[in-house]
CSV table of C-alpha atoms in Angstrom, one decimal:
chain,number,residue,atom,x,y,z
A,223,MET,CA,13.0,-18.9,0.0
A,224,SER,CA,13.1,-15.7,-1.6
A,225,LEU,CA,11.0,-13.9,-4.6
A,226,ALA,CA,13.9,-14.8,-6.9
A,227,ASP,CA,12.8,-18.3,-6.8
A,228,LYS,CA,9.2,-17.5,-7.5
A,229,THR,CA,6.9,-16.7,-10.4
A,230,ILE,CA,4.7,-13.8,-9.7
A,231,GLY,CA,1.3,-13.1,-11.2
A,232,PHE,CA,-0.5,-9.7,-11.1
A,233,ILE,CA,-4.3,-9.9,-11.6
A,234,GLY,CA,-5.0,-6.3,-12.4
A,235,ALA,CA,-2.4,-4.0,-14.0
A,236,GLY,CA,-3.4,-0.7,-12.4
A,237,ALA,CA,-1.2,2.0,-10.9
A,238,MET,CA,-0.5,0.0,-7.8
A,239,ALA,CA,0.4,-3.2,-9.6
A,240,GLU,CA,2.8,-0.9,-11.7
A,241,ALA,CA,4.4,0.6,-8.8
A,242,ILE,CA,5.0,-2.8,-7.3
A,243,LEU,CA,6.4,-4.1,-10.4
A,244,ALA,CA,8.7,-1.1,-10.7
A,245,GLY,CA,9.9,-1.7,-7.3
A,246,LEU,CA,10.5,-5.5,-7.8
A,247,LEU,CA,12.4,-5.0,-10.9
A,248,SER,CA,14.6,-2.1,-10.0
A,249,SER,CA,15.6,-3.9,-6.9
A,250,ASP,CA,16.5,-7.0,-9.0
A,251,LEU,CA,14.3,-9.0,-6.6
A,252,THR,CA,12.9,-10.8,-9.8
A,253,LYS,CA,13.1,-10.9,-13.6
A,254,PRO,CA,10.5,-9.9,-16.3
A,255,GLU,CA,10.4,-13.4,-17.6
A,256,LYS,CA,9.1,-14.6,-14.1
A,257,VAL,CA,6.3,-12.1,-14.0
A,258,PHE,CA,2.8,-12.5,-15.5
A,259,ILE,CA,-0.1,-9.9,-15.8
A,260,SER,CA,-3.6,-9.9,-16.8
A,261,ASP,CA,-6.2,-7.1,-17.0
A,262,VAL,CA,-9.5,-6.6,-18.7
A,263,ASP,CA,-8.2,-3.2,-19.9
A,264,PHE,CA,-6.1,-4.4,-22.7
A,265,THR,CA,-4.7,-1.0,-23.3
A,266,ARG,CA,-3.5,-0.7,-19.7
A,267,ARG,CA,-2.2,-4.4,-19.9
A,268,ASP,CA,-0.2,-3.9,-23.0
A,269,TYR,CA,1.3,-0.6,-21.5
A,270,VAL,CA,2.6,-2.5,-18.5
A,271,LYS,CA,3.8,-5.3,-20.7
A,272,THR,CA,5.7,-2.9,-22.8
A,273,ARG,CA,7.2,-0.9,-19.9
A,274,PHE,CA,8.5,-3.8,-18.0
A,275,SER,CA,8.8,-6.6,-20.7
A,276,VAL,CA,6.7,-9.0,-18.7
A,277,ASN,CA,4.5,-11.8,-19.9
A,278,VAL,CA,0.8,-11.6,-20.5
A,279,ALA,CA,-1.4,-14.3,-19.3
A,280,GLN,CA,-4.4,-15.4,-21.7
A,281,ASN,CA,-6.7,-14.9,-18.7
A,282,ASN,CA,-6.9,-15.0,-15.0
A,283,THR,CA,-7.0,-18.7,-14.8
A,284,ASP,CA,-4.0,-19.1,-17.1
A,285,LEU,CA,-2.1,-16.6,-14.9
A,286,VAL,CA,-2.8,-18.5,-11.6
A,287,LYS,CA,-1.5,-21.7,-13.2
A,288,ARG,CA,1.7,-20.0,-14.1
A,289,SER,CA,2.3,-18.3,-10.8
A,290,ASP,CA,3.8,-19.3,-7.3
A,291,ILE,CA,2.5,-15.9,-5.9
A,292,VAL,CA,-0.8,-14.3,-7.2
A,293,VAL,CA,-1.2,-10.6,-6.2
A,294,LEU,CA,-4.9,-9.6,-6.5
A,295,ALA,CA,-4.6,-6.1,-7.5
A,296,VAL,CA,-8.2,-5.3,-8.3
A,297,LYS,CA,-10.8,-3.1,-6.8
A,298,PRO,CA,-12.8,-4.6,-3.9
A,299,PHE,CA,-16.0,-4.6,-5.9
A,300,ILE,CA,-14.4,-6.8,-8.6
A,301,LEU,CA,-12.7,-9.2,-6.3
A,302,GLN,CA,-15.6,-11.5,-5.8
A,303,ASP,CA,-15.9,-12.2,-9.6
A,304,VAL,CA,-12.2,-12.8,-9.9
A,305,LEU,CA,-12.0,-15.1,-7.1
A,306,THR,CA,-15.0,-17.1,-8.4
A,307,GLU,CA,-13.3,-17.4,-11.8
A,308,ILE,CA,-9.9,-18.7,-10.4
A,309,ALA,CA,-11.0,-20.6,-7.3
A,310,GLY,CA,-10.9,-24.0,-9.0
A,311,SER,CA,-7.3,-23.4,-10.3
A,312,VAL,CA,-5.6,-22.1,-7.0
A,313,GLN,CA,-3.5,-24.8,-5.2
A,314,THR,CA,-2.2,-25.0,-1.7
A,315,ASP,CA,1.4,-24.4,-2.6
A,316,GLN,CA,0.6,-21.0,-4.0
A,317,LEU,CA,0.4,-17.7,-2.1
A,318,MET,CA,-2.6,-15.3,-2.7
A,319,VAL,CA,-1.8,-11.6,-1.8
A,320,SER,CA,-4.6,-9.2,-1.8
A,321,ILE,CA,-4.5,-5.4,-1.8
A,322,ALA,CA,-8.2,-5.1,-2.1
A,323,ALA,CA,-9.2,-2.7,0.7
A,324,GLY,CA,-11.6,-3.9,3.4
A,325,LEU,CA,-11.9,-7.5,2.3
A,326,SER,CA,-10.6,-10.0,5.0
A,327,THR,CA,-8.4,-13.0,4.6
A,328,GLY,CA,-11.4,-15.1,5.7
A,329,TYR,CA,-13.5,-13.8,3.0
A,330,ILE,CA,-11.1,-14.6,0.3
A,331,SER,CA,-10.2,-18.0,1.8
A,332,SER,CA,-13.9,-18.8,1.6
A,333,PHE,CA,-13.8,-19.1,-2.1
A,334,PHE,CA,-11.0,-21.9,-1.9
A,335,LYS,CA,-11.9,-25.6,-1.0
A,336,SER,CA,-8.4,-26.1,0.3
A,337,ARG,CA,-6.0,-24.4,2.7
A,338,VAL,CA,-4.6,-21.7,0.5
A,339,PRO,CA,-2.2,-19.3,2.3
A,340,VAL,CA,-3.6,-15.8,2.0
A,341,ILE,CA,-2.2,-12.4,3.0
A,342,ARG,CA,-3.9,-9.2,3.1
A,343,VAL,CA,-2.1,-5.8,2.4
A,344,MET,CA,-2.9,-2.2,2.9
A,345,PRO,CA,-0.5,-0.2,0.9
A,346,ASN,CA,-0.7,3.5,0.3
A,347,THR,CA,-0.4,5.7,-2.8
A,348,PRO,CA,3.1,6.9,-2.0
A,349,SER,CA,4.1,3.3,-3.2
A,350,LEU,CA,3.9,4.9,-6.5
A,351,VAL,CA,7.1,6.8,-5.8
A,352,GLY,CA,8.7,4.0,-3.8
A,353,GLU,CA,7.9,5.7,-0.3
A,354,GLY,CA,4.9,3.6,0.6
A,355,ALA,CA,3.9,2.4,4.0
A,356,SER,CA,2.3,-1.0,3.8
A,357,ALA,CA,0.8,-3.2,6.5
A,358,LEU,CA,0.4,-7.1,6.1
A,359,ALA,CA,-1.9,-9.4,7.8
A,360,ALA,CA,-1.6,-13.2,7.4
A,361,GLY,CA,-4.7,-15.3,7.0
A,362,GLU,CA,-5.3,-18.7,8.8
A,363,PHE,CA,-3.1,-20.8,6.5
A,364,ALA,CA,-0.2,-18.3,6.0
A,365,GLY,CA,3.0,-19.0,7.8
A,366,GLU,CA,6.2,-17.1,8.4
A,367,GLU,CA,7.6,-18.0,5.0
A,368,HIS,CA,4.7,-16.6,3.3
A,369,LEU,CA,4.8,-13.4,5.3
A,370,ALA,CA,8.5,-13.1,4.4
A,371,LEU,CA,7.9,-13.3,0.7
A,372,ALA,CA,5.2,-10.7,1.1
A,373,LEU,CA,7.3,-8.4,3.0
A,374,GLU,CA,10.0,-8.7,0.6
A,375,LEU,CA,7.5,-7.8,-2.1
A,376,PHE,CA,6.3,-4.6,-0.4
A,377,ASN,CA,9.5,-3.3,1.1
A,378,SER,CA,10.3,-2.8,-2.6
A,379,VAL,CA,8.0,0.1,-2.7
A,380,GLY,CA,8.8,1.6,0.6
A,381,ARG,CA,8.5,0.2,4.2
A,382,ALA,CA,6.3,-2.9,5.2
A,383,TYR,CA,5.1,-4.1,8.6
A,384,THR,CA,3.2,-7.0,9.8
A,385,VAL,CA,0.0,-6.5,11.9
A,386,SER,CA,-2.8,-8.6,13.3
A,387,GLU,CA,-5.7,-8.5,10.9
A,388,GLN,CA,-7.9,-6.9,13.6
A,389,ALA,CA,-5.4,-3.9,13.3
A,390,MET,CA,-6.1,-3.4,9.6
A,391,ASP,CA,-8.9,-1.0,10.0
A,392,ALA,CA,-6.6,1.3,12.2
A,393,VAL,CA,-3.9,0.9,9.4
A,394,THR,CA,-6.5,2.0,6.8
A,395,GLY,CA,-7.4,5.1,9.0
A,396,LEU,CA,-3.8,6.0,9.7
A,397,SER,CA,-1.6,5.1,6.7
A,398,GLY,CA,-3.9,4.2,4.1
A,399,SER,CA,-5.9,7.5,4.3
A,400,GLY,CA,-3.0,9.4,5.9
A,401,PRO,CA,-1.4,10.8,2.5
A,402,ALA,CA,-4.7,12.8,2.1
A,403,TYR,CA,-4.2,14.5,5.4
A,404,MET,CA,-0.6,15.1,4.7
A,405,TYR,CA,-1.5,16.8,1.4
A,406,LEU,CA,-4.0,19.0,3.1
A,407,ILE,CA,-1.3,20.1,5.6
A,408,ILE,CA,1.1,20.8,2.7
A,409,GLU,CA,-1.5,22.8,0.8
A,410,ALA,CA,-2.4,24.8,4.0
A,411,MET,CA,1.2,25.6,4.7
A,412,ALA,CA,1.8,26.6,1.0
A,413,ASP,CA,-1.3,28.9,1.2
A,414,ALA,CA,0.0,30.5,4.4
A,415,GLY,CA,3.4,31.1,2.6
A,416,VAL,CA,1.6,32.8,-0.2
A,417,LYS,CA,-0.3,34.9,2.2
A,418,ALA,CA,2.9,35.9,3.9
A,419,GLY,CA,4.4,36.9,0.6
A,420,LEU,CA,6.0,34.0,-1.1
A,421,PRO,CA,5.5,32.9,-4.8
A,422,ARG,CA,3.2,29.9,-5.0
A,423,LYS,CA,5.5,27.5,-6.6
A,424,ILE,CA,8.2,28.4,-3.9
A,425,ALA,CA,5.9,28.0,-1.0
A,426,LEU,CA,4.5,24.8,-2.2
A,427,GLU,CA,8.0,23.2,-2.7
A,428,LEU,CA,9.1,24.5,0.7
A,429,SER,CA,6.1,23.1,2.3
A,430,ALA,CA,6.4,19.7,0.8
A,431,GLN,CA,10.1,19.4,1.1
A,432,THR,CA,9.7,20.5,5.0
A,433,MET,CA,7.3,17.5,5.3
A,434,LEU,CA,9.5,15.2,3.7
A,435,GLY,CA,12.6,16.2,5.6
A,436,ALA,CA,10.7,16.0,9.0
A,437,ALA,CA,9.4,12.6,8.1
A,438,LYS,CA,13.1,11.5,7.3
A,439,MET,CA,14.2,12.9,10.5
A,440,VAL,CA,11.9,10.8,12.4
A,441,LEU,CA,12.5,7.6,10.6
A,442,GLU,CA,16.3,7.8,10.2
A,443,THR,CA,17.3,9.3,13.8
A,444,GLY,CA,14.9,7.1,15.7
A,445,GLU,CA,14.1,10.0,17.9
A,446,HIS,CA,10.5,10.8,19.2
A,447,PRO,CA,8.7,13.6,17.2
A,448,ALA,CA,8.4,15.5,20.5
A,449,VAL,CA,12.2,15.6,21.2
A,450,LEU,CA,12.9,16.7,17.5
A,451,LYS,CA,10.0,19.4,17.9
A,452,ASP,CA,11.8,20.7,20.9
A,453,LYS,CA,15.1,20.8,19.2
A,454,VAL,CA,13.5,23.4,16.7
A,455,THR,CA,11.7,25.3,19.4
A,456,THR,CA,13.8,28.0,21.1
A,457,PRO,CA,12.3,30.0,24.0
A,458,GLY,CA,10.5,32.8,23.0
A,459,GLY,CA,11.0,32.2,19.3
A,460,THR,CA,9.0,32.0,16.2
A,461,THR,CA,8.5,28.2,16.3
A,462,ILE,CA,6.7,28.2,19.8
A,463,ALA,CA,4.5,31.1,18.6
A,464,GLY,CA,3.4,28.8,15.6
A,465,LEU,CA,2.9,25.8,17.9
A,466,HIS,CA,0.9,27.7,20.4
A,467,THR,CA,-1.5,28.8,17.5
A,468,LEU,CA,-1.8,25.0,16.3
A,469,GLU,CA,-2.6,24.0,19.8
A,470,GLN,CA,-5.3,26.6,20.3
A,471,GLY,CA,-6.7,25.4,16.9
A,472,LYS,CA,-6.8,21.9,18.4
A,473,LEU,CA,-4.7,20.4,15.3
A,474,ARG,CA,-3.5,17.4,17.4
A,475,ALA,CA,-7.0,16.5,18.5
A,476,THR,CA,-8.4,17.1,15.0
A,477,ILE,CA,-5.9,14.8,13.4
A,478,ILE,CA,-6.6,12.2,16.1
A,479,ASP,CA,-10.4,12.5,15.4
A,480,ALA,CA,-9.7,12.2,11.5
A,481,VAL,CA,-7.9,8.9,11.9
A,482,ILE,CA,-10.5,7.4,14.2
A,483,ALA,CA,-13.2,8.4,11.9
A,484,ALA,CA,-11.6,6.7,8.9
A,485,THR,CA,-10.9,3.7,11.1
A,486,GLN,CA,-14.6,3.5,12.0
A,487,LYS,CA,-15.6,3.9,8.3
A,488,SER,CA,-13.3,1.1,7.2
A,489,LYS,CA,-14.8,-1.1,9.8
A,490,GLU,CA,-18.4,-0.3,8.5
A,491,LEU,CA,-17.4,-0.8,4.9
A,492,GLY,CA,-15.7,-4.2,5.8
A,493,ALA,CA,-18.8,-5.5,7.7
A,494,VAL,CA,-20.7,-5.5,4.4
A,495,THR,CA,-18.5,-8.7,3.4
A,496,LYS,CA,-18.8,-10.5,6.7
């Protein structure tokens, strides 16, 4: 079973839906004629239709009836209305994939009278450039075959992993919010470069490329970051001087605290729907 055998519907045609569509189609995982979209913003819907030559459903219920896989790509505060609207049309042989942050598979399943497979996904914004980090959690009625389809879907826009649903708040705090932490570090390094005499544009690009390169080294070599760090750090050199300053400023502890704070906030927000 693969995505090539399925029709896929997107309720919501925002930036994340557009990114997933771009990944799917550029990877030849599906064809435009097998994709359906719906969105209350007709301008946005028509833009996505024109860009990818996909089908436009008459409404959300019509989309569900035409789709084997339904991607719920709407904001969390909208999802309740969408689920109420489509609940009577969803069948047990369909797969619901939600990217609405903070809303559990149990919450989504509560709208359906039958045992509908639901998978919850926490993607992040680098998915927009094909470098996303997504975590997937299966609901009570989702099996390995459903997870395989969802993994295929989100691996098309980066790297996707399966976790327990209990771990989704930690995922939100780490990779969901993480791009903002990385942007702050890139900005700070660029500012430092400017202070040291570099032109702003060059400082920013050197900073961003350095982070990109370091990330690829971790992912592609499989070596621990500490090992890679030591390879850059010569005795009595410039790097150890900089690292000493970062340790004095408690960078490591501050980043850990930031991830834990974001994780806790995710738990608090999720508790509202339980």
